[in-house]
mmCIF file of C-alpha atoms in Angstrom:
data_model
loop_
_atom_site.group_PDB
_atom_site.id
_atom_site.type_symbol
_atom_site.label_atom_id
_atom_site.label_comp_id
_atom_site.label_asym_id
_atom_site.label_seq_id
_atom_site.Cartn_x
_atom_site.Cartn_y
_atom_site.Cartn_z
ATOM 1 C CA UNK A 1 88.124 14.225 45.514
ATOM 2 C CA UNK A 2 88.749 10.837 47.066
ATOM 3 C CA UNK A 3 88.855 7.636 45.006
ATOM 4 C CA UNK A 4 89.337 4.003 45.973
ATOM 5 C CA UNK A 5 91.500 2.166 43.440
ATOM 6 C CA UNK A 6 90.954 -1.596 43.006
ATOM 7 C CA UNK A 7 91.857 -4.038 40.242
ATOM 8 C CA UNK A 8 92.390 -7.683 39.326
ATOM 9 C CA UNK A 9 89.636 -9.219 41.419
ATOM 10 C CA UNK A 10 89.849 -12.385 39.268
ATOM 11 C CA UNK A 11 86.477 -13.520 40.565
ATOM 12 C CA UNK A 12 85.935 -17.244 40.043
ATOM 13 C CA UNK A 13 89.639 -18.068 40.215
ATOM 14 C CA UNK A 14 90.715 -21.527 41.331
ATOM 15 C CA UNK A 15 94.057 -22.526 42.827
ATOM 16 C CA UNK A 16 94.554 -26.177 41.932
ATOM 17 C CA UNK A 17 91.408 -27.894 43.221
ATOM 18 C CA UNK A 18 90.350 -25.040 45.494
ATOM 19 C CA UNK A 19 87.711 -22.456 44.552
ATOM 20 C CA UNK A 20 88.501 -19.004 45.953
ATOM 21 C CA UNK A 21 84.950 -17.661 45.773
ATOM 22 C CA UNK A 22 84.474 -17.828 49.549
ATOM 23 C CA UNK A 23 87.762 -15.971 50.085
ATOM 24 C CA UNK A 24 86.818 -13.415 47.423
ATOM 25 C CA UNK A 25 83.391 -12.816 48.937
ATOM 26 C CA UNK A 26 85.058 -12.251 52.310
ATOM 27 C CA UNK A 27 87.640 -9.766 50.979
ATOM 28 C CA UNK A 28 85.002 -7.796 49.044
ATOM 29 C CA UNK A 29 83.076 -7.435 52.300
ATOM 30 C CA UNK A 30 86.279 -6.176 53.960
ATOM 31 C CA UNK A 31 86.725 -3.667 51.124
ATOM 32 C CA UNK A 32 83.163 -2.429 51.664
ATOM 33 C CA UNK A 33 83.986 -1.879 55.339
ATOM 34 C CA UNK A 34 87.030 0.197 54.323
ATOM 35 C CA UNK A 35 84.885 2.176 51.889
ATOM 36 C CA UNK A 36 82.356 2.898 54.630
ATOM 37 C CA UNK A 37 85.161 4.230 56.805
ATOM 38 C CA UNK A 38 86.832 6.295 54.063
ATOM 39 C CA UNK A 39 83.651 7.643 52.459
ATOM 40 C CA UNK A 40 85.164 8.163 48.986
ATOM 41 C CA UNK A 41 83.489 9.870 46.060
ATOM 42 C CA UNK A 42 84.125 6.970 43.724
ATOM 43 C CA UNK A 43 85.526 3.464 43.291
ATOM 44 C CA UNK A 44 87.751 2.379 40.399
ATOM 45 C CA UNK A 45 88.033 -1.258 39.275
ATOM 46 C CA UNK A 46 90.868 -1.366 36.740
ATOM 47 C CA UNK A 47 90.192 -4.605 34.872
ATOM 48 C CA UNK A 48 90.366 -8.365 35.267
ATOM 49 C CA UNK A 49 87.068 -8.456 37.074
ATOM 50 C CA UNK A 50 86.837 -12.154 36.316
ATOM 51 C CA UNK A 51 89.480 -14.836 35.933
ATOM 52 C CA UNK A 52 87.982 -16.071 32.663
ATOM 53 C CA UNK A 53 86.400 -14.406 29.659
ATOM 54 C CA UNK A 54 83.331 -16.597 30.253
ATOM 55 C CA UNK A 55 82.962 -16.453 34.047
ATOM 56 C CA UNK A 56 80.932 -18.815 36.178
ATOM 57 C CA UNK A 57 77.434 -17.843 37.278
ATOM 58 C CA UNK A 58 78.687 -17.658 40.881
ATOM 59 C CA UNK A 59 81.431 -15.194 39.927
ATOM 60 C CA UNK A 60 78.953 -12.990 38.028
ATOM 61 C CA UNK A 61 76.558 -12.974 40.968
ATOM 62 C CA UNK A 62 79.359 -11.999 43.354
ATOM 63 C CA UNK A 63 80.423 -9.047 41.209
ATOM 64 C CA UNK A 64 76.824 -7.982 40.628
ATOM 65 C CA UNK A 65 76.243 -7.915 44.395
ATOM 66 C CA UNK A 66 79.440 -5.925 44.988
ATOM 67 C CA UNK A 67 78.597 -3.265 42.389
ATOM 68 C CA UNK A 68 75.003 -3.097 43.655
ATOM 69 C CA UNK A 69 76.220 -2.393 47.182
ATOM 70 C CA UNK A 70 78.579 0.297 45.910
ATOM 71 C CA UNK A 71 75.801 2.007 43.949
ATOM 72 C CA UNK A 72 73.436 1.866 46.956
ATOM 73 C CA UNK A 73 76.029 3.919 48.849
ATOM 74 C CA UNK A 74 75.697 6.656 46.247
ATOM 75 C CA UNK A 75 79.211 6.149 44.911
ATOM 76 C CA UNK A 76 80.412 6.624 41.359
ATOM 77 C CA UNK A 77 81.807 3.318 40.115
ATOM 78 C CA UNK A 78 84.266 3.062 37.211
ATOM 79 C CA UNK A 79 84.935 -0.365 35.678
ATOM 80 C CA UNK A 80 87.092 -1.395 32.702
ATOM 81 C CA UNK A 81 87.750 -4.769 31.127
ATOM 82 C CA UNK A 82 91.170 -6.419 31.457
ATOM 83 C CA UNK A 83 92.960 -9.056 29.421
ATOM 84 C CA UNK A 84 91.147 -11.831 31.335
ATOM 85 C CA UNK A 85 87.724 -10.296 30.659
ATOM 86 C CA UNK A 86 85.465 -10.258 27.635
ATOM 87 C CA UNK A 87 85.236 -6.576 26.705
ATOM 88 C CA UNK A 88 81.818 -7.204 25.147
ATOM 89 C CA UNK A 89 80.424 -8.859 28.278
ATOM 90 C CA UNK A 90 81.734 -6.115 30.538
ATOM 91 C CA UNK A 91 80.275 -3.411 28.270
ATOM 92 C CA UNK A 92 76.829 -5.062 28.081
ATOM 93 C CA UNK A 93 74.083 -2.678 29.314
ATOM 94 C CA UNK A 94 76.783 -0.168 30.284
ATOM 95 C CA UNK A 95 74.769 2.827 29.107
ATOM 96 C CA UNK A 96 71.712 1.671 31.047
ATOM 97 C CA UNK A 97 73.481 1.493 34.431
ATOM 98 C CA UNK A 98 75.077 4.917 34.004
ATOM 99 C CA UNK A 99 71.862 6.292 35.491
ATOM 100 C CA UNK A 100 72.869 4.551 38.732
ATOM 101 C CA UNK A 101 76.338 6.133 38.644
ATOM 102 C CA UNK A 102 78.055 2.970 37.396
ATOM 103 C CA UNK A 103 80.303 3.392 34.343
ATOM 104 C CA UNK A 104 81.567 0.382 32.375
ATOM 105 C CA UNK A 105 84.151 0.847 29.633
ATOM 106 C CA UNK A 106 82.657 0.202 26.208
ATOM 107 C CA UNK A 107 84.460 -1.974 23.683
ATOM 108 C CA UNK A 108 87.285 0.175 22.323
ATOM 109 C CA UNK A 109 86.077 2.149 19.284
ATOM 110 C CA UNK A 110 88.744 4.811 18.911
ATOM 111 C CA UNK A 111 86.727 7.352 20.885
ATOM 112 C CA UNK A 112 86.856 7.657 24.658
ATOM 113 C CA UNK A 113 84.745 10.367 26.254
ATOM 114 C CA UNK A 114 85.430 11.233 29.887
ATOM 115 C CA UNK A 115 83.056 10.861 32.800
ATOM 116 C CA UNK A 116 82.944 14.353 34.285
ATOM 117 C CA UNK A 117 82.888 14.840 38.040
ATOM 118 C CA UNK A 118 82.894 17.987 40.165
ATOM 119 C CA UNK A 119 84.275 18.965 43.567
ATOM 120 C CA UNK A 120 85.250 22.184 45.343
ATOM 121 C CA UNK A 121 88.312 22.553 43.093
ATOM 122 C CA UNK A 122 86.382 22.176 39.838
ATOM 123 C CA UNK A 123 86.109 19.356 37.339
ATOM 124 C CA UNK A 124 87.738 15.925 37.266
ATOM 125 C CA UNK A 125 87.659 13.947 34.016
ATOM 126 C CA UNK A 126 87.810 10.153 34.281
ATOM 127 C CA UNK A 127 88.845 8.300 31.107
ATOM 128 C CA UNK A 128 88.121 4.553 30.850
ATOM 129 C CA UNK A 129 90.606 2.761 28.568
ATOM 130 C CA UNK A 130 90.120 -1.031 28.577
ATOM 131 C CA UNK A 131 92.909 -3.478 27.765
ATOM 132 C CA UNK A 132 93.924 -2.839 24.171
ATOM 133 C CA UNK A 133 96.290 -4.377 21.635
ATOM 134 C CA UNK A 134 98.094 -2.557 18.806
ATOM 135 C CA UNK A 135 95.906 -4.168 16.115
ATOM 136 C CA UNK A 136 92.734 -2.875 17.785
ATOM 137 C CA UNK A 137 93.963 0.719 17.798
ATOM 138 C CA UNK A 138 95.416 0.451 14.292
ATOM 139 C CA UNK A 139 91.983 -0.562 13.021
ATOM 140 C CA UNK A 140 90.558 2.844 13.968
ATOM 141 C CA UNK A 141 93.632 4.898 13.116
ATOM 142 C CA UNK A 142 95.146 3.246 10.015
ATOM 143 C CA UNK A 143 97.117 6.389 9.211
ATOM 144 C CA UNK A 144 99.045 6.185 12.499
ATOM 145 C CA UNK A 145 102.292 4.237 12.891
ATOM 146 C CA UNK A 146 101.368 1.662 15.524
ATOM 147 C CA UNK A 147 103.809 -1.216 15.950
ATOM 148 C CA UNK A 148 104.046 -1.626 19.724
ATOM 149 C CA UNK A 149 101.841 -1.472 22.802
ATOM 150 C CA UNK A 150 103.418 1.882 23.655
ATOM 151 C CA UNK A 151 102.414 3.172 20.217
ATOM 152 C CA UNK A 152 98.868 1.873 20.747
ATOM 153 C CA UNK A 153 98.364 3.474 24.156
ATOM 154 C CA UNK A 154 100.038 6.728 23.045
ATOM 155 C CA UNK A 155 97.723 6.898 20.057
ATOM 156 C CA UNK A 156 94.619 6.160 22.150
ATOM 157 C CA UNK A 157 95.597 8.862 24.651
ATOM 158 C CA UNK A 158 96.391 11.413 21.913
ATOM 159 C CA UNK A 159 92.906 11.013 20.472
ATOM 160 C CA UNK A 160 91.300 11.627 23.870
ATOM 161 C CA UNK A 161 92.254 15.293 23.415
ATOM 162 C CA UNK A 162 92.586 15.819 27.156
ATOM 163 C CA UNK A 163 92.670 19.310 28.610
ATOM 164 C CA UNK A 164 95.823 19.329 30.734
ATOM 165 C CA UNK A 165 94.658 22.478 32.529
ATOM 166 C CA UNK A 166 92.016 20.318 34.221
ATOM 167 C CA UNK A 167 92.472 17.299 36.492
ATOM 168 C CA UNK A 168 92.400 14.061 34.550
ATOM 169 C CA UNK A 169 92.319 10.438 35.704
ATOM 170 C CA UNK A 170 93.065 7.491 33.426
ATOM 171 C CA UNK A 171 91.864 3.988 34.258
ATOM 172 C CA UNK A 172 93.648 1.390 32.137
ATOM 173 C CA UNK A 173 94.911 -2.184 32.132
ATOM 174 C CA UNK A 174 98.404 -2.538 30.640
ATOM 175 C CA UNK A 175 101.937 -3.572 31.596
ATOM 176 C CA UNK A 176 104.087 -0.527 32.312
ATOM 177 C CA UNK A 177 107.783 -1.191 31.559
ATOM 178 C CA UNK A 178 110.073 -2.109 34.489
ATOM 179 C CA UNK A 179 107.193 -2.950 36.821
ATOM 180 C CA UNK A 180 107.488 -5.871 39.268
ATOM 181 C CA UNK A 181 105.707 -9.041 38.156
ATOM 182 C CA UNK A 182 104.788 -12.337 39.846
ATOM 183 C CA UNK A 183 103.845 -15.876 38.848
ATOM 184 C CA UNK A 184 100.066 -15.379 38.743
ATOM 185 C CA UNK A 185 100.135 -12.873 35.872
ATOM 186 C CA UNK A 186 100.092 -13.301 32.109
ATOM 187 C CA UNK A 187 103.028 -11.332 30.696
ATOM 188 C CA UNK A 188 104.271 -11.641 27.125
ATOM 189 C CA UNK A 189 107.649 -13.243 26.481
ATOM 190 C CA UNK A 190 110.344 -10.650 25.792
ATOM 191 C CA UNK A 191 108.223 -7.772 27.050
ATOM 192 C CA UNK A 192 106.246 -7.425 23.824
ATOM 193 C CA UNK A 193 103.275 -6.011 25.772
ATOM 194 C CA UNK A 194 105.322 -3.342 27.593
ATOM 195 C CA UNK A 195 104.059 0.235 27.641
ATOM 196 C CA UNK A 196 106.448 3.064 28.441
ATOM 197 C CA UNK A 197 105.215 5.229 31.320
ATOM 198 C CA UNK A 198 105.640 8.328 29.159
ATOM 199 C CA UNK A 199 102.518 7.274 27.210
ATOM 200 C CA UNK A 200 100.312 8.088 30.217
ATOM 201 C CA UNK A 201 102.433 10.657 32.064
ATOM 202 C CA UNK A 202 100.202 13.690 31.381
ATOM 203 C CA UNK A 203 97.369 12.403 33.569
ATOM 204 C CA UNK A 204 97.066 13.555 37.165
ATOM 205 C CA UNK A 205 96.494 9.965 38.286
ATOM 206 C CA UNK A 206 96.741 6.688 36.357
ATOM 207 C CA UNK A 207 94.825 3.818 37.966
ATOM 208 C CA UNK A 208 96.462 0.701 36.579
ATOM 209 C CA UNK A 209 95.397 -2.906 36.538
ATOM 210 C CA UNK A 210 97.160 -6.040 35.264
ATOM 211 C CA UNK A 211 100.057 -6.567 37.703
ATOM 212 C CA UNK A 212 99.355 -8.166 41.060
ATOM 213 C CA UNK A 213 101.987 -6.505 43.270
ATOM 214 C CA UNK A 214 101.030 -3.000 44.518
ATOM 215 C CA UNK A 215 103.560 -0.475 43.239
ATOM 216 C CA UNK A 216 104.111 2.928 41.729
ATOM 217 C CA UNK A 217 105.725 3.152 38.298
ATOM 218 C CA UNK A 218 108.463 5.745 38.566
ATOM 219 C CA UNK A 219 105.987 8.313 39.820
ATOM 220 C CA UNK A 220 103.466 8.039 42.646
ATOM 221 C CA UNK A 221 100.636 9.151 40.360
ATOM 222 C CA UNK A 222 101.088 6.117 38.029
ATOM 223 C CA UNK A 223 100.134 3.149 40.184
ATOM 224 C CA UNK A 224 99.127 -0.497 40.335
ATOM 225 C CA UNK A 225 96.977 -1.216 43.377
ATOM 226 C CA UNK A 226 97.589 -4.978 43.091
ATOM 227 C CA UNK A 227 95.190 -7.835 43.729
ATOM 228 C CA UNK A 228 93.101 -7.906 46.906
ATOM 229 C CA UNK A 229 94.185 -11.535 47.464
ATOM 230 C CA UNK A 230 97.348 -13.565 46.861
ATOM 231 C CA UNK A 231 97.044 -15.692 43.750
ATOM 232 C CA UNK A 232 100.460 -17.407 43.690
ATOM 233 C CA UNK A 233 103.154 -18.425 46.162
ATOM 234 C CA UNK A 234 105.443 -15.778 44.693
ATOM 235 C CA UNK A 235 103.109 -13.340 46.502
ATOM 236 C CA UNK A 236 103.327 -15.129 49.867
ATOM 237 C CA UNK A 237 105.289 -12.274 51.459
ATOM 238 C CA UNK A 238 103.497 -9.464 49.605
ATOM 239 C CA UNK A 239 101.134 -7.314 51.694
ATOM 240 C CA UNK A 240 97.805 -6.725 49.984
ATOM 241 C CA UNK A 241 95.987 -3.431 50.326
ATOM 242 C CA UNK A 242 93.410 -0.955 49.076
ATOM 243 C CA UNK A 243 94.800 2.183 47.420
ATOM 244 C CA UNK A 244 93.232 5.507 48.413
ATOM 245 C CA UNK A 245 93.807 8.441 46.053
ATOM 246 C CA UNK A 246 92.985 12.032 46.974
ATOM 247 C CA UNK A 247 92.981 14.738 44.307
ATOM 248 C CA UNK A 248 93.267 18.280 45.615
ATOM 249 C CA UNK A 249 93.668 21.260 43.358
ATOM 250 C CA UNK A 250 95.516 20.783 40.077
ATOM 251 C CA UNK A 251 98.960 19.289 40.776
ATOM 252 C CA UNK A 252 98.070 18.003 44.244
ATOM 253 C CA UNK A 253 97.686 14.206 44.458
ATOM 254 C CA UNK A 254 98.222 12.014 47.523
ATOM 255 C CA UNK A 255 98.241 8.220 47.618
ATOM 256 C CA UNK A 256 98.066 5.911 50.619
ATOM 257 C CA UNK A 257 97.211 2.270 51.244
ATOM 258 C CA UNK A 258 95.044 0.428 53.753
ATOM 259 C CA UNK A 259 96.043 -3.189 54.530
ATOM 260 C CA UNK A 260 93.739 -6.065 53.647
ATOM 261 C CA UNK A 261 93.646 -9.169 55.849
ATOM 262 C CA UNK A 262 92.323 -12.276 54.048
ATOM 263 C CA UNK A 263 90.140 -15.022 55.433
ATOM 264 C CA UNK A 264 92.945 -17.468 54.611
ATOM 265 C CA UNK A 265 96.535 -16.535 53.914
ATOM 266 C CA UNK A 266 98.975 -18.124 51.463
ATOM 267 C CA UNK A 267 102.108 -19.360 53.215
ATOM 268 C CA UNK A 268 105.379 -21.145 52.485
ATOM 269 C CA UNK A 269 106.507 -23.680 55.092
ATOM 270 C CA UNK A 270 109.950 -25.257 55.166
ATOM 271 C CA UNK A 271 111.504 -28.009 57.262
ATOM 272 C CA UNK A 272 111.916 -31.739 57.656
ATOM 273 C CA UNK A 273 108.846 -33.963 57.582
ATOM 274 C CA UNK A 274 109.246 -34.900 61.237
ATOM 275 C CA UNK A 275 109.615 -31.263 62.271
ATOM 276 C CA UNK A 276 106.602 -30.025 60.305
ATOM 277 C CA UNK A 277 104.383 -32.788 61.707
ATOM 278 C CA UNK A 278 105.061 -31.742 65.300
ATOM 279 C CA UNK A 279 102.209 -29.894 67.005
ATOM 280 C CA UNK A 280 104.668 -27.377 68.430
ATOM 281 C CA UNK A 281 105.601 -26.349 64.864
ATOM 282 C CA UNK A 282 102.131 -25.201 63.753
ATOM 283 C CA UNK A 283 100.468 -24.478 67.103
ATOM 284 C CA UNK A 284 99.466 -20.822 67.423
ATOM 285 C CA UNK A 285 99.444 -20.269 63.643
ATOM 286 C CA UNK A 286 96.618 -20.243 61.096
ATOM 287 C CA UNK A 287 98.474 -22.710 58.876
ATOM 288 C CA UNK A 288 95.947 -25.512 59.352
ATOM 289 C CA UNK A 289 93.418 -23.405 57.404
ATOM 290 C CA UNK A 290 95.739 -21.400 55.126
ATOM 291 C CA UNK A 291 96.742 -22.277 51.563
ATOM 292 C CA UNK A 292 100.098 -23.950 52.085
ATOM 293 C CA UNK A 293 103.156 -24.941 50.076
ATOM 294 C CA UNK A 294 105.604 -27.135 51.974
ATOM 295 C CA UNK A 295 109.285 -27.530 51.148
ATOM 296 C CA UNK A 296 110.701 -30.685 52.719
ATOM 297 C CA UNK A 297 114.413 -30.772 53.470
ATOM 298 C CA UNK A 298 114.607 -34.554 53.982
ATOM 299 C CA UNK A 299 117.277 -36.244 51.853
ATOM 300 C CA UNK A 300 115.058 -39.270 51.258
ATOM 301 C CA UNK A 301 111.576 -39.091 49.745
ATOM 302 C CA UNK A 302 108.956 -39.464 52.488
ATOM 303 C CA UNK A 303 106.394 -42.145 51.736
ATOM 304 C CA UNK A 304 102.808 -40.845 51.386
ATOM 305 C CA UNK A 305 103.938 -37.398 52.553
ATOM 306 C CA UNK A 306 101.111 -35.470 50.878
ATOM 307 C CA UNK A 307 98.200 -37.335 52.458
ATOM 308 C CA UNK A 308 99.898 -37.457 55.864
ATOM 309 C CA UNK A 309 100.651 -33.739 55.881
ATOM 310 C CA UNK A 310 97.193 -32.877 54.625
ATOM 311 C CA UNK A 311 95.695 -34.371 57.777
ATOM 312 C CA UNK A 312 97.162 -31.316 59.529
ATOM 313 C CA UNK A 313 97.492 -28.701 56.786
ATOM 314 C CA UNK A 314 94.010 -29.056 55.346
ATOM 315 C CA UNK A 315 94.544 -26.767 52.347
ATOM 316 C CA UNK A 316 97.946 -28.119 51.389
ATOM 317 C CA UNK A 317 98.505 -27.317 47.722
ATOM 318 C CA UNK A 318 102.021 -28.443 46.915
ATOM 319 C CA UNK A 319 104.985 -30.379 48.305
ATOM 320 C CA UNK A 320 108.498 -29.906 46.980
ATOM 321 C CA UNK A 321 111.931 -31.060 48.126
ATOM 322 C CA UNK A 322 115.084 -29.051 48.708
ATOM 323 C CA UNK A 323 118.045 -31.370 49.296
ATOM 324 C CA UNK A 324 121.276 -32.533 47.682
ATOM 325 C CA UNK A 325 119.346 -34.495 45.094
ATOM 326 C CA UNK A 326 117.196 -31.547 43.925
ATOM 327 C CA UNK A 327 119.850 -28.828 44.121
ATOM 328 C CA UNK A 328 122.162 -30.402 41.557
ATOM 329 C CA UNK A 329 121.020 -31.578 38.165
ATOM 330 C CA UNK A 330 123.586 -33.412 36.062
ATOM 331 C CA UNK A 331 123.509 -33.513 32.273
ATOM 332 C CA UNK A 332 122.680 -36.922 30.868
ATOM 333 C CA UNK A 333 124.512 -37.648 27.628
ATOM 334 C CA UNK A 334 124.628 -40.696 25.381
ATOM 335 C CA UNK A 335 127.937 -42.524 25.778
ATOM 336 C CA UNK A 336 129.569 -44.281 22.847
ATOM 337 C CA UNK A 337 129.899 -47.509 24.837
ATOM 338 C CA UNK A 338 126.241 -47.623 25.873
ATOM 339 C CA UNK A 339 125.730 -50.910 24.021
ATOM 340 C CA UNK A 340 128.503 -52.519 26.068
ATOM 341 C CA UNK A 341 126.728 -51.918 29.387
ATOM 342 C CA UNK A 342 124.043 -54.013 31.006
ATOM 343 C CA UNK A 343 120.533 -52.734 31.672
ATOM 344 C CA UNK A 344 121.305 -52.552 35.380
ATOM 345 C CA UNK A 345 124.473 -50.534 34.795
ATOM 346 C CA UNK A 346 122.626 -48.073 32.573
ATOM 347 C CA UNK A 347 119.803 -47.644 35.050
ATOM 348 C CA UNK A 348 122.260 -47.204 37.929
ATOM 349 C CA UNK A 349 124.049 -44.431 36.012
ATOM 350 C CA UNK A 350 120.740 -42.688 35.272
ATOM 351 C CA UNK A 351 119.672 -42.970 38.919
ATOM 352 C CA UNK A 352 122.946 -41.477 40.185
ATOM 353 C CA UNK A 353 122.848 -38.550 37.779
ATOM 354 C CA UNK A 354 119.237 -37.794 38.606
ATOM 355 C CA UNK A 355 119.578 -38.154 42.376
ATOM 356 C CA UNK A 356 123.232 -37.216 42.953
ATOM 357 C CA UNK A 357 123.797 -40.421 44.901
ATOM 358 C CA UNK A 358 124.403 -44.066 43.950
ATOM 359 C CA UNK A 359 121.794 -46.767 44.341
ATOM 360 C CA UNK A 360 121.878 -48.717 47.566
ATOM 361 C CA UNK A 361 122.461 -52.488 47.581
ATOM 362 C CA UNK A 362 118.781 -52.988 48.315
ATOM 363 C CA UNK A 363 117.774 -50.804 45.347
ATOM 364 C CA UNK A 364 120.217 -52.597 43.041
ATOM 365 C CA UNK A 365 118.855 -55.971 44.099
ATOM 366 C CA UNK A 366 115.265 -54.816 43.548
ATOM 367 C CA UNK A 367 116.054 -53.403 40.114
ATOM 368 C CA UNK A 368 117.875 -56.615 39.150
ATOM 369 C CA UNK A 369 114.680 -58.575 39.895
ATOM 370 C CA UNK A 370 112.524 -56.158 37.856
ATOM 371 C CA UNK A 371 114.845 -56.433 34.844
ATOM 372 C CA UNK A 372 114.866 -60.229 35.082
ATOM 373 C CA UNK A 373 111.034 -60.333 35.227
ATOM 374 C CA UNK A 374 110.745 -58.070 32.178
ATOM 375 C CA UNK A 375 113.157 -60.226 30.206
ATOM 376 C CA UNK A 376 111.256 -63.342 31.177
ATOM 377 C CA UNK A 377 107.958 -61.857 29.964
ATOM 378 C CA UNK A 378 109.537 -60.704 26.691
ATOM 379 C CA UNK A 379 111.006 -64.187 26.138
#
């Protein structure tokens, strides 16, 4: 049995002022092309369908169209809610669309019944476990000791009563301990939301959502497929892909990935302002249309750098500096003799500690005039 594993579509997401809906529509079309080539038996979407619990109408329409196209291909579709989704909204009309082979996880109720599939090797049971918190599970099993996320998932799995003699697939949306994270994810401080991999180890394949970097968690059969698009600059060098899972007879599972190429990439550019503005620097690249973060190495702040660079790099999102001034941050303390110093002396000290260089004569003269004007107004 062949399954396509997707997750974390985050439909409707915005990066600063840019809507990603056009990019998301493009990548979903690319995924459909891969599906047509692979001809799987089913498609898994492991949570975070939307970027917000109350998604935009455009995001809902995009997902509706994607699921419709999957169902028209005769595929089984398995969808769970993630921490960004409203479990109630995702579950709405779930039982109705089962007739079309589309299975949405219901709101967690303590009971999870598998979707049963068949192939030449027998049955495959697919369990849909949406994002859960310890308090949710404790509500249905008050007699159980549930203090952590590991306890919650372990308890939920125990009450599935899975038959380990058969092939079983779990679709869930949690943070497995020691997995690689990135800036675009919501992870609890101190690892409070961690789930030990042992809680899900008895499944033949665990289709995970929540983390955006594709990776296996200690074992190839416990896997995050990652996001189909890059959602932060920490992912700039991460290759995005579709995960293809093939279940043979019991104990035989193979996993491979197929690269995804976005409509627009997310890139980090570094250099001096003069260098980056040169046509030779960006010629032959897609940077004029990509989402760009630029790190300027100039020692002095470049006047109106953002608007000037954006004339070339049309989807410029952020400018930052890397120079002597930004590499060293000095601690500013209150000196005992602060009252004995003039306003100009105090400002000059602050400037030097913040910028790791003294004020120039021109800057001192300018600041002297500003201080004099302020004093004159106050008088």
